[in-house]
Coordinates of C-alpha atoms and ligand atoms in Angstrom, one line a residue:
Chain N
M42 CA -0.1 0.0 -0.1
T43 CA 1.4 3.3 -1.0
L44 CA 1.0 6.0 1.6
K45 CA 0.1 9.8 1.3
L46 CA 1.7 11.8 4.2
L47 CA 1.5 15.2 5.7
V48 CA 4.1 16.6 8.3
C49 CA 3.5 20.2 10.1
V50 CA 6.4 22.4 10.8
K51 CA 6.8 25.6 12.5
R52 CA 9.5 28.4 11.6
V53 CA 11.4 29.5 15.5
P54 CA 14.6 31.2 16.1
M55 CA 17.6 29.4 17.1
T56 CA 18.0 31.3 20.4
G57 CA 21.6 29.9 21.4
G58 CA 22.9 31.3 24.8
K59 CA 20.8 34.2 25.6
I60 CA 17.1 35.2 24.7
V61 CA 16.8 39.2 24.2
L62 CA 13.5 40.5 23.3
T63 CA 12.6 43.3 20.8
A64 CA 11.5 46.7 22.8
D65 CA 7.9 45.9 22.6
E66 CA 8.2 42.4 24.4
Q67 CA 6.2 41.2 21.5
E68 CA 8.8 38.8 20.4
I69 CA 12.4 37.9 20.3
S70 CA 14.7 39.9 18.6
T71 CA 16.0 37.9 15.9
R72 CA 18.3 40.2 14.1
H73 CA 21.5 38.1 14.5
L74 CA 19.7 34.8 14.5
G75 CA 19.2 31.8 12.4
F76 CA 15.9 29.9 12.1
T77 CA 14.9 26.1 12.3
I78 CA 12.1 23.8 13.6
S79 CA 11.7 22.1 16.5
P80 CA 13.8 18.5 16.8
H81 CA 10.5 17.1 17.3
E82 CA 9.6 17.9 14.0
E83 CA 12.5 17.2 12.6
C84 CA 12.0 13.6 13.4
G85 CA 8.5 14.0 12.0
V86 CA 9.9 15.0 8.7
E87 CA 12.5 12.2 8.8
Q88 CA 9.8 9.5 9.8
A89 CA 7.8 10.7 6.5
V90 CA 10.6 10.5 4.2
Q91 CA 11.5 6.9 5.6
L92 CA 7.9 5.8 5.4
I93 CA 7.8 7.0 1.7
E94 CA 11.2 5.3 1.1
R95 CA 9.6 2.1 2.3
N96 CA 6.2 2.2 1.3
G97 CA 6.1 4.4 -1.8
G98 CA 3.6 7.6 -2.3
E99 CA 3.8 11.1 -1.4
S100 CA 5.1 13.2 1.4
V101 CA 3.8 16.9 1.9
V102 CA 5.2 19.7 4.4
L103 CA 3.0 22.0 5.7
T104 CA 3.9 25.6 7.8
L105 CA 1.9 28.5 8.9
G106 CA 4.4 31.3 9.3
P107 CA 5.9 34.6 7.5
A108 CA 7.3 34.5 3.9
E109 CA 10.6 33.7 5.1
A110 CA 9.3 30.0 6.3
I111 CA 9.9 29.3 2.5
E112 CA 13.3 28.2 4.0
Q113 CA 12.0 25.7 6.5
I114 CA 9.9 24.1 3.6
R115 CA 13.0 23.8 1.5
D116 CA 14.8 22.2 4.2
A117 CA 12.4 19.7 4.5
M118 CA 12.4 19.2 0.4
A119 CA 16.2 19.0 0.6
L120 CA 15.7 15.8 3.1
G121 CA 13.2 14.3 0.6
I122 CA 9.5 15.8 1.3
D123 CA 8.1 16.2 -2.1
R124 CA 5.9 19.5 -2.1
G125 CA 4.9 22.2 0.3
I126 CA 1.6 24.0 1.5
H127 CA 2.5 27.4 2.9
L128 CA -0.1 28.9 4.6
Q129 CA 1.5 32.4 4.7
V130 CA 0.8 35.0 7.9
E131 CA 2.6 37.7 9.3
E132 CA 2.5 37.0 13.0
E133 CA 2.2 33.9 15.0
W134 CA -1.0 32.7 15.6
D135 CA -2.6 30.7 18.7
P136 CA -2.8 27.1 18.7
E137 CA -6.7 26.9 18.1
A138 CA -6.6 29.1 15.0
T139 CA -3.5 27.4 13.8
A140 CA -5.3 24.1 14.0
E141 CA -8.1 25.5 12.0
A142 CA -6.2 26.9 9.0
I143 CA -4.2 23.4 9.0
V144 CA -7.7 21.6 8.8
A145 CA -9.0 24.1 6.3
A146 CA -6.0 23.7 3.6
L147 CA -5.8 20.0 4.3
R148 CA -9.3 19.2 3.7
S149 CA -8.9 21.2 0.3
D150 CA -5.9 19.2 -0.5
E151 CA -7.5 16.0 0.2
A152 CA -10.6 16.9 -2.0
A153 CA -8.5 17.3 -4.7
T154 CA -5.6 14.5 -4.5
G155 CA -7.0 12.3 -1.9
P156 CA -6.7 11.8 1.7
F157 CA -3.9 11.4 3.9
D158 CA -3.1 8.4 5.5
L159 CA -1.1 10.0 8.3
V160 CA -0.6 13.3 9.5
L161 CA 2.3 14.2 11.8
F162 CA 3.0 16.6 14.1
G163 CA 5.6 17.9 16.7
N164 CA 4.5 16.5 20.5
E165 CA 5.1 20.6 21.2
S166 CA 6.2 23.5 19.1
A167 CA 9.5 24.5 20.2
D168 CA 8.9 28.2 21.1
S169 CA 5.0 28.0 22.2
G170 CA 4.6 24.7 23.5
G171 CA 0.8 24.4 23.4
Y172 CA 0.8 20.6 23.2
Q173 CA -2.5 20.6 21.3
V174 CA -2.4 21.5 17.7
G175 CA -2.0 17.9 16.5
L176 CA -4.9 17.0 18.9
R177 CA -7.1 19.9 17.6
V178 CA -6.4 18.9 14.0
A179 CA -7.3 15.1 14.8
H180 CA -10.5 16.1 16.6
A181 CA -11.6 18.2 13.5
L182 CA -11.2 15.4 11.3
G183 CA -12.5 12.8 13.6
R184 CA -9.2 10.8 13.3
P185 CA -7.5 9.1 16.1
C186 CA -4.5 10.3 17.4
A187 CA -1.8 9.2 19.8
T188 CA 0.9 11.6 21.4
G189 CA 4.4 12.1 22.0
L190 CA 6.0 9.1 20.2
K191 CA 9.2 7.5 20.2
G192 CA 8.1 4.4 17.9
L193 CA 5.7 4.6 15.0
E194 CA 5.4 2.0 12.1
V195 CA 2.8 1.5 9.7
S196 CA 1.8 -1.7 8.1
G197 CA -1.7 -3.5 7.2
G198 CA -3.9 -0.3 7.3
A199 CA -2.6 0.7 11.0
A200 CA -0.2 2.5 12.8
R201 CA 1.6 0.8 15.8
C202 CA 2.9 3.9 17.9
E203 CA 5.1 3.5 21.1
Q204 CA 5.1 5.7 23.9
E205 CA 8.0 6.2 26.8
I206 CA 6.7 5.9 30.3
A207 CA 8.4 5.0 33.4
G208 CA 10.0 1.7 33.1
G209 CA 8.8 0.8 29.4
R210 CA 6.8 1.8 26.6
D211 CA 3.1 1.9 26.2
V212 CA 1.8 0.6 22.5
Y213 CA -1.3 2.1 20.7
V214 CA -2.4 0.5 17.4
L215 CA -4.4 3.0 15.6
P216 CA -6.6 2.1 12.0
L217 CA -5.6 4.5 9.4
P218 CA -6.2 7.4 8.5
A219 CA -4.7 8.8 11.7
V220 CA -2.8 11.6 13.3
A221 CA 0.7 11.1 15.4
T222 CA 2.6 13.5 17.3
I223 CA 6.5 13.0 17.6
L224 CA 9.2 13.4 19.9
E225 CA 12.9 13.6 19.4
G226 CA 14.6 10.1 19.7
L227 CA 12.1 8.6 17.4
N228 CA 15.0 8.4 14.6
L229 CA 18.2 10.1 13.7
P230 CA 17.4 12.8 11.3
R231 CA 19.8 12.7 8.2
Y232 CA 21.9 15.8 7.0
P233 CA 20.7 17.2 3.5
S234 CA 22.8 16.2 0.6
V235 CA 23.8 18.8 -2.2
P236 CA 21.8 16.9 -4.7
G237 CA 18.9 16.9 -2.2
R238 CA 19.1 20.5 -1.9
M239 CA 19.1 21.2 -5.4
R240 CA 16.2 19.3 -6.2
A241 CA 14.2 20.9 -3.1
G242 CA 14.6 24.4 -5.2
R243 CA 12.4 22.6 -8.1
K244 CA 9.7 21.1 -6.0
P245 CA 6.1 22.5 -6.0
V246 CA 5.0 24.8 -3.2
E247 CA 1.3 25.8 -2.8
T248 CA 1.0 29.1 -1.1
T249 CA -2.4 30.6 0.4
F250 CA -3.0 33.6 2.9
P251 CA -5.4 32.9 5.4
A252 CA -7.3 35.4 7.5
R253 CA -6.5 35.5 11.2
P254 CA -9.4 35.0 13.6
A255 CA -9.7 36.5 16.9
S256 CA -7.2 34.9 19.6
R257 CA -9.0 32.8 22.6
L258 CA -5.6 32.5 24.4
E259 CA -4.4 36.4 23.8
R260 CA -0.8 36.8 24.2
L261 CA -0.1 39.9 25.8
R262 CA 3.8 40.3 26.5
L263 CA 6.8 38.0 26.9
V264 CA 9.2 38.0 30.0
V265 CA 12.4 36.9 30.2
P266 CA 12.9 34.8 33.6
E267 CA 15.5 35.6 36.3
G268 CA 18.2 33.6 37.0
Q269 CA 20.4 33.5 33.8
S270 CA 22.9 36.3 34.5
K271 CA 25.1 34.5 37.8
Q272 CA 28.6 34.7 37.2
A273 CA 30.5 31.4 38.0
E274 CA 33.1 30.9 40.6
V275 CA 36.1 30.3 38.7
L276 CA 37.8 27.4 40.9
G277 CA 40.9 27.1 38.8
Q278 CA 42.7 26.4 35.2
G279 CA 43.1 23.2 33.7
P280 CA 43.9 19.9 36.0
A281 CA 45.3 21.8 38.8
A282 CA 41.8 22.6 39.6
A283 CA 40.8 19.0 40.8
P284 CA 41.6 19.4 44.4
A285 CA 39.2 22.4 44.3
V286 CA 36.3 20.7 42.6
V287 CA 36.5 17.4 44.8
E288 CA 36.2 20.0 47.8
I289 CA 33.0 21.5 46.4
L290 CA 31.6 17.9 45.7
R291 CA 32.5 16.7 49.4
G292 CA 30.3 19.9 50.3
L293 CA 27.6 18.8 48.6
G294 CA 27.8 15.0 50.0
V295 CA 28.2 13.4 46.8
V296 CA 31.9 12.3 47.1
Chain A
M50 CA -12.9 24.5 40.1
L51 CA -12.2 20.7 38.7
V52 CA -8.8 19.2 39.0
L53 CA -7.9 16.2 36.9
C54 CA -5.6 14.2 39.2
E55 CA -3.1 11.3 37.7
H56 CA -2.7 8.6 40.2
A57 CA 0.0 5.3 40.0
D58 CA 0.0 2.5 42.6
G59 CA -3.1 3.7 44.5
E60 CA -1.4 7.5 44.8
A61 CA -2.0 10.5 43.4
T62 CA 1.2 11.9 41.7
D63 CA 3.4 14.8 43.1
V64 CA 2.5 17.0 40.2
S65 CA -1.1 16.4 40.6
L66 CA -0.6 17.4 44.0
Q67 CA 0.8 20.6 42.6
A68 CA -2.0 21.1 40.4
L69 CA -4.4 21.0 43.2
T70 CA -1.9 23.4 45.3
F71 CA -1.8 25.9 42.4
A72 CA -6.0 25.7 41.9
R73 CA -6.5 26.3 45.3
T74 CA -4.5 29.8 45.3
L75 CA -6.9 30.7 42.2
A76 CA -10.3 30.7 44.0
S77 CA -11.9 30.2 46.9
G78 CA -15.0 28.1 45.8
P79 CA -15.6 24.4 46.2
L80 CA -12.6 22.2 45.0
D81 CA -13.2 18.8 43.1
A82 CA -10.7 16.2 42.5
L83 CA -11.3 13.8 39.2
L84 CA -9.4 10.4 39.5
I85 CA -9.9 8.0 36.5
G86 CA -9.7 4.1 36.5
P87 CA -8.5 1.4 38.9
G88 CA -6.8 2.7 42.1
G89 CA -8.7 6.2 41.8
R90 CA -10.4 5.4 45.3
E91 CA -7.0 4.6 47.0
A92 CA -5.5 7.7 45.5
A93 CA -8.4 10.1 46.6
T94 CA -7.4 9.5 50.6
G95 CA -5.4 12.1 51.4
L96 CA -6.7 15.0 48.6
G97 CA -8.9 16.4 51.3
D98 CA -5.7 17.5 52.9
L99 CA -4.6 19.5 49.8
G100 CA -8.0 21.2 49.8
A101 CA -10.3 18.9 47.7
G102 CA -13.8 19.1 48.8
T103 CA -14.9 15.8 47.0
A104 CA -13.2 13.6 45.0
H105 CA -14.9 12.2 42.0
V106 CA -13.8 8.8 40.9
A107 CA -14.6 7.5 37.4
E108 CA -15.1 3.8 37.3
H109 CA -15.5 1.5 34.1
D110 CA -14.5 -1.6 32.7
G111 CA -13.2 0.3 29.8
L112 CA -10.8 2.3 31.8
A113 CA -8.6 -0.7 32.7
A114 CA -6.2 0.5 30.3
F115 CA -5.2 4.4 29.4
A116 CA -7.6 5.6 26.9
P117 CA -7.1 9.5 26.5
D118 CA -10.3 10.1 24.9
A119 CA -12.3 8.3 27.3
W120 CA -10.2 10.6 29.9
A121 CA -11.2 13.6 28.0
R122 CA -15.0 13.0 27.7
I123 CA -14.9 12.1 31.4
V124 CA -13.5 15.3 31.9
C125 CA -15.5 17.2 30.0
D126 CA -18.9 15.6 31.3
T127 CA -18.0 15.9 34.9
A128 CA -17.2 19.7 34.3
A129 CA -20.5 20.1 32.8
R130 CA -22.5 18.2 35.5
L131 CA -20.5 20.3 38.2
G132 CA -20.9 23.6 36.6
S133 CA -16.9 24.1 36.7
T134 CA -15.6 27.2 35.6
V135 CA -11.7 26.6 35.6
V136 CA -10.6 22.8 34.6
V137 CA -7.0 22.1 35.9
A138 CA -4.6 19.3 35.1
P139 CA -1.0 18.8 35.8
G140 CA 1.3 19.8 32.8
S141 CA 2.7 16.1 32.6
E142 CA 2.9 14.4 29.3
R143 CA -0.6 12.7 29.9
G144 CA -2.1 15.6 31.6
N145 CA -1.6 17.9 28.6
D146 CA -2.6 15.4 26.3
V147 CA -6.0 14.8 28.0
M148 CA -6.4 18.5 28.6
A149 CA -6.1 19.3 24.7
R150 CA -8.5 16.6 23.7
A151 CA -11.0 17.6 26.6
A152 CA -10.3 21.6 25.5
V153 CA -11.1 20.9 21.7
R154 CA -14.1 18.5 22.5
A155 CA -16.0 21.3 24.6
G156 CA -14.8 24.0 22.0
Q157 CA -12.3 25.6 24.2
P158 CA -9.0 27.3 24.2
L159 CA -6.3 25.7 26.3
A160 CA -3.2 27.1 28.0
A161 CA -0.4 24.7 28.5
N162 CA 2.2 24.9 31.5
C163 CA 1.1 27.9 33.5
I164 CA 3.1 29.1 36.3
A165 CA 0.7 31.6 37.5
A166 CA -3.2 32.6 37.2
R167 CA -5.5 35.1 38.3
A168 CA -9.1 34.3 38.5
G169 CA -11.4 36.7 36.4
R170 CA -13.0 36.6 32.9
P171 CA -11.0 36.7 31.0
L172 CA -8.4 34.5 33.2
A173 CA -5.0 36.2 33.6
L174 CA -2.1 33.9 33.5
T175 CA 1.5 33.4 32.8
R176 CA 2.8 30.2 31.0
I177 CA 6.3 28.8 30.0
R178 CA 7.6 28.8 26.5
W179 CA 11.0 27.4 25.4
G180 CA 10.6 25.0 27.8
G181 CA 10.9 27.7 30.6
S182 CA 13.7 29.8 29.1
L183 CA 10.9 32.5 28.5
L184 CA 7.5 33.3 29.9
E185 CA 4.1 34.6 28.3
E186 CA 1.7 36.9 29.8
A187 CA -1.8 35.8 28.4
R188 CA -5.3 36.2 28.9
L189 CA -7.4 33.0 28.5
H190 CA -10.9 33.6 26.8
G191 CA -12.6 30.3 27.8
E192 CA -15.9 29.1 29.6
P193 CA -14.8 26.9 31.3
A194 CA -11.1 28.0 31.5
F195 CA -8.9 25.0 30.5
L196 CA -5.3 24.9 31.8
T197 CA -2.4 22.8 32.9
V198 CA 0.2 23.7 35.7
A199 CA 3.7 23.4 34.6
P200 CA 5.8 20.8 36.8
H201 CA 7.4 22.4 39.7
A202 CA 5.9 25.6 39.3
V203 CA 4.8 25.5 42.7
A204 CA 5.7 23.1 45.6
S205 CA 2.7 20.7 46.7
E206 CA 1.4 22.1 49.9
R207 CA -1.2 20.7 52.4
A208 CA -3.8 22.8 53.8
G209 CA -4.8 20.9 56.8
G210 CA -8.6 20.1 55.3
G211 CA -10.5 17.0 56.6
A212 CA -11.0 14.1 54.4
A213 CA -12.7 14.7 50.7
A214 CA -16.0 13.2 50.2
L215 CA -15.7 10.1 48.0
E216 CA -17.9 9.9 44.9
P217 CA -17.4 7.2 42.7
F218 CA -19.6 7.2 39.4
T219 CA -19.4 5.2 36.3
P220 CA -19.1 7.4 33.4
Q221 CA -20.8 7.3 30.1
L222 CA -18.7 5.9 27.4
D223 CA -18.9 4.7 23.8
E224 CA -16.9 2.5 21.6
A225 CA -15.5 5.6 19.8
D226 CA -14.0 6.9 23.0
L227 CA -11.9 3.9 23.6
V228 CA -10.4 3.6 20.0
V229 CA -7.0 5.0 21.0
R230 CA -6.0 2.8 24.0
V231 CA -2.9 1.1 25.3
S232 CA -3.1 -2.3 23.8
D233 CA 0.5 -3.4 25.1
R234 CA 3.2 -2.5 26.9
V235 CA 6.7 -3.1 26.4
A236 CA 9.4 -3.3 29.3
A237 CA 12.6 -1.3 29.3
A238 CA 15.7 -3.1 29.6
A239 CA 17.2 -2.4 33.0
G240 CA 19.6 -0.2 32.8
G241 CA 22.4 1.7 35.3
V242 CA 21.3 5.0 37.2
S243 CA 18.6 7.2 35.5
L244 CA 19.1 10.5 34.3
T245 CA 15.8 11.8 36.0
D246 CA 16.5 10.3 39.5
A247 CA 20.5 10.4 39.3
K248 CA 22.1 12.7 42.4
V249 CA 25.0 13.6 39.8
V250 CA 24.9 14.1 36.3
V251 CA 28.2 14.4 34.0
T252 CA 27.3 15.7 30.6
G253 CA 29.6 15.7 27.7
G254 CA 29.0 18.3 24.7
R255 CA 30.2 19.0 21.5
G256 CA 34.0 19.5 23.2
V257 CA 34.1 16.0 23.9
G258 CA 35.3 15.8 20.5
S259 CA 34.3 11.8 19.5
R260 CA 32.3 8.9 20.7
E261 CA 35.8 7.6 22.2
G262 CA 35.8 11.1 23.9
F263 CA 33.3 9.9 26.3
A264 CA 35.8 7.3 28.5
P265 CA 36.7 10.1 31.1
I266 CA 33.0 11.3 31.4
E267 CA 31.9 7.9 32.1
E268 CA 34.7 7.1 34.5
L269 CA 33.7 10.4 36.5
A270 CA 30.1 9.6 36.5
A271 CA 30.9 6.0 37.5
V272 CA 33.2 7.3 40.4
L273 CA 30.6 9.7 41.7
G274 CA 27.4 7.1 41.2
G275 CA 26.1 9.2 38.8
A276 CA 24.8 9.1 35.4
V277 CA 26.3 10.4 31.7
G278 CA 24.4 13.0 29.9
C279 CA 25.1 14.5 26.8
S280 CA 24.1 17.8 24.4
R281 CA 22.1 17.7 21.5
A282 CA 25.0 18.6 19.2
V283 CA 26.5 14.9 20.4
T284 CA 23.0 13.0 19.6
M285 CA 23.1 15.0 16.1
A286 CA 26.7 13.6 15.9
G287 CA 25.6 10.0 16.6
W288 CA 28.1 9.6 19.6
R289 CA 25.5 8.8 22.0
S290 CA 21.7 7.8 22.2
H291 CA 19.0 10.3 22.4
T292 CA 18.1 8.8 25.7
D293 CA 21.3 10.7 27.2
Q294 CA 20.1 13.9 25.7
V295 CA 19.6 16.6 28.5
G296 CA 17.6 19.8 27.5
Q297 CA 13.9 20.9 26.2
T298 CA 13.6 18.1 23.6
G299 CA 15.5 15.7 25.7
T300 CA 15.3 14.7 29.5
K301 CA 14.9 17.1 32.5
I302 CA 17.5 16.6 35.3
A303 CA 17.3 17.4 39.0
P304 CA 20.8 16.3 40.4
E305 CA 22.6 17.8 43.7
I306 CA 25.1 18.8 41.1
Y307 CA 25.4 19.1 37.2
I308 CA 28.8 18.9 35.7
A309 CA 28.8 20.2 32.1
C310 CA 31.9 19.1 30.3
G311 CA 32.5 21.1 27.0
V312 CA 29.0 22.4 26.8
S313 CA 28.2 25.9 25.6
G314 CA 25.1 26.6 27.7
A315 CA 22.2 26.9 24.9
T316 CA 19.2 28.0 26.5
Q317 CA 17.4 25.0 25.0
H318 CA 20.3 22.8 26.7
L319 CA 19.8 24.5 30.3
A320 CA 16.3 24.3 29.8
G321 CA 16.4 20.7 31.0
A322 CA 18.9 21.4 33.9
K323 CA 16.8 23.9 35.7
G324 CA 16.1 21.3 38.9
A325 CA 19.9 20.9 39.4
K326 CA 20.8 22.5 42.9
R327 CA 24.5 23.3 41.5
I328 CA 26.0 23.5 38.1
L329 CA 30.0 23.0 37.3
A330 CA 31.1 24.1 34.1
I331 CA 34.4 22.8 32.6
N332 CA 34.9 24.9 29.4
T333 CA 37.8 25.8 27.4
D334 CA 36.1 29.1 26.9
P335 CA 36.0 31.4 30.0
E336 CA 33.1 33.4 28.1
A337 CA 30.8 30.6 27.1
P338 CA 27.3 31.6 27.8
I339 CA 27.1 28.4 30.5
M340 CA 29.1 30.9 32.9
A341 CA 25.9 33.1 33.0
S342 CA 24.1 29.8 34.8
A343 CA 26.7 28.1 36.3
D344 CA 27.9 28.3 40.1
Y345 CA 31.3 27.2 39.5
A346 CA 33.9 26.9 36.4
V347 CA 37.0 25.2 35.7
I348 CA 38.8 26.8 32.7
G349 CA 40.3 24.4 30.7
D350 CA 40.7 21.1 28.5
L351 CA 37.9 18.7 29.8
H352 CA 40.2 15.9 28.7
E353 CA 42.9 17.1 31.2
V354 CA 40.5 18.1 33.6
V355 CA 37.8 15.5 33.8
P356 CA 40.2 12.7 34.5
A357 CA 42.3 14.6 37.1
I358 CA 38.9 15.1 39.0
S359 CA 38.4 11.3 38.8
A360 CA 42.1 10.6 40.1
E361 CA 41.9 13.2 42.8
I362 CA 38.7 11.7 44.0
L363 CA 40.3 8.1 43.9
R364 CA 43.5 9.3 45.4
Q365 CA 41.4 10.8 48.6
R366 CA 39.5 7.7 48.9
G367 CA 42.8 5.6 48.8
R368 CA 44.0 7.6 52.0
Ligands
FAD505 C1 13.8 23.6 20.0 C2 15.2 23.4 20.1 C3 15.4 22.6 21.2 C4 16.8 22.2 21.5 N1 16.7 21.0 22.4 C5 18.3 20.8 22.8 C6 18.2 19.7 23.8 O1 17.2 19.2 24.5 N2 19.4 19.2 24.4 C7 20.5 20.2 23.8 O2 21.5 19.9 24.2 N3 20.5 21.0 23.0 C8 19.2 21.3 22.3 N4 19.1 22.2 21.2 C9 20.5 22.6 20.8 C10 21.1 23.8 21.5 O3 20.8 24.9 20.6 C11 22.5 23.7 20.9 O4 22.9 23.5 19.7 C12 23.3 22.6 21.8 O5 22.8 22.4 23.1 C13 24.8 22.9 21.6 O6 25.4 21.6 22.2 P1 27.0 21.9 22.9 O7 27.0 22.9 23.7 O8 27.5 20.6 23.1 O9 27.8 22.3 21.5 P2 28.4 23.8 21.3 O10 27.5 24.9 21.2 O11 29.0 23.9 20.1 O12 29.4 24.1 22.6 C14 30.6 23.2 22.6 C15 31.4 24.0 23.7 O13 32.6 23.0 24.1 C16 33.7 23.7 24.3 N5 34.9 23.5 24.2 C17 35.2 22.8 23.0 N6 36.3 22.1 23.1 C18 36.5 21.7 24.7 C19 37.6 21.0 25.4 N7 38.4 20.2 24.9 N8 37.5 21.3 26.8 C20 36.3 21.8 27.2 N9 35.5 22.6 26.6 C21 35.7 22.6 25.0 C22 33.6 25.2 23.6 O14 33.9 26.2 24.1 C23 31.9 25.6 23.7 O15 31.6 26.0 24.6 C24 17.8 22.6 21.0 C25 17.7 23.6 19.5 C26 16.5 23.9 19.4 C27 16.4 25.0 18.4
AMP506 N1 2.4 27.7 13.0 C1 2.5 26.0 12.6 N2 2.8 25.8 11.3 C2 2.8 24.3 11.0 N3 2.6 23.9 12.1 C3 2.6 24.2 13.5 C4 2.5 25.5 13.6 N4 2.3 25.5 14.8 C5 2.2 24.4 15.4 N5 2.2 23.3 14.5 C6 2.6 21.9 14.7 O1 1.7 21.7 15.9 C7 2.9 21.0 16.6 C8 2.3 21.3 18.0 O2 2.4 22.8 18.3 P1 2.0 23.2 19.9 O3 0.4 22.8 19.9 O4 1.9 24.9 19.5 O5 2.6 23.0 20.7 C9 4.1 21.6 16.3 O6 5.2 20.7 16.8 C10 3.9 21.5 14.9 O7 4.0 20.3 14.3

């Protein structure tokens, strides 16, 4: 059975060592930053590519984000995703509105080219961490959804899903079509190849401009929490510092 | 106000007690606890002391194995029956999962991982972004308001109340609510000290340089009876498995001391080490960002410093 898969990714800044906000406290100052997607979503992309390599079919990447989010679509295509859907919006949308826009785009794609067997999400977005867009989409579509997966296999019209718990893994078997949310560790994502990057530039992307509904989780401002401005006490330079380190460890009762 | 409490082995989990404590500070009205599935009655004893007036325990044959859509339906139906205006759960993996299902089922927004909230319409709240490296102040326009409480945002605190009234009930469930359910359990291979519980974690970052370079890190962890961690740079290089990764998308740790070797201190890495009591950074770069989060630092090559620490501990023990 060949598969048709969708994976949803969100463009976020790579913040590095320190988060700096814009003056209006509405977003992270990104002037010197690169952009990426969540590691959970990277594993979702990798899983979609692997599933199509094994079963045949088509993989699609979707993002709701600014014009520049085309970079994240091309990044996914460089790894093997076949085509893209770009819901181009100016600002960050709340999870309810994001899910509604994804559902509308998915429905119109399915009307044209048939149903997605599996729709993949990150367990939570890197920045907002709302823990809900995937479940909202699944509910609107009336499809079963398992979350936080570290194992995912498809065979015989069903998805076998594994979720890590204390002391082992819980297994869910979902009839397709289904929705799954992924955690990093599901697989080890590949690096893009040069030919992969070349091909990505020629793959099709459909762009639409959805209108933003009123937000019921209304973001007022961002705040950098305290406690990221300590000054470490330097115990010494090189191996000569070992006795001073052991003294600290003794004081903490761990030696 | 309704609080969904998770439980294991006949006891409410600590994050559930934290959620009850959080809810208590939010409103003065009656506090209803909801427990679902086998063991719920046992786990309900003692919740009165956390401020719960009534403990509602859902019992049904279909609940022997975890079924998140069934849980979500029970949350919604119970909130509707009791007329709850706020529905709270712990921000655990299961708590967030069930509450997202419940919120969408009720046609409501959800605020996940809150650390503070003020009652009102709309509800004013602070929630975490970036795994705790950034906060967001927001207004939640929901009736009822669905929210989860970030683990360890508040400490669980007893209120000194009497026993909660026990109200077992049989929820209404259909086949459709049980499609998504745990059908099997695979036991994990028994390992050494787990990262989550370790009193000492020794982590290697990109500065370790190779898979083999972890030998001195492993030796120091073994000498201290601790666990080995790694950064995402290491996982991506294939030097260690993701099960060792500390951080926002890895494991959250809470050791007495966290020894971070050759780790620059990206916010996403340190988001996993917020529970550490002390941080010691070993880094060649005195300007590395981790210096702003560490308590102690040794400036130097980890390949020289780490073996010297192990040797010094063994020397002192031998004396
Ligand atoms: C959404 C998101 C989630 C993420 N989640 C995680 C996560 O869960 N965990 C995580 O770790 N990262 C995570 N990351 C990645 C994170 O941003 C950093 O890229 C990563 O933590 C860097 O790893 P590092 O510190 O080992 O490498 P680097 O940043 O390259 O730092 C290496 C350090 O080693 C020092 N060094 C070099 N040689 C030596 C030597 N011989 N002796 C001593 N010191 C030396 C250098 O001075 C430097 O400070 C995430 C990123 C994103 C965007
Ligand atoms: N703007 C977006 N565009 C595409 N997918 C998104 C967007 N926001 C969230 N998602 C998907 O939904 C998952 C969960 O997001 P959240 O509910 O915000 O934690 C993410 O990991 C993505 O897979």
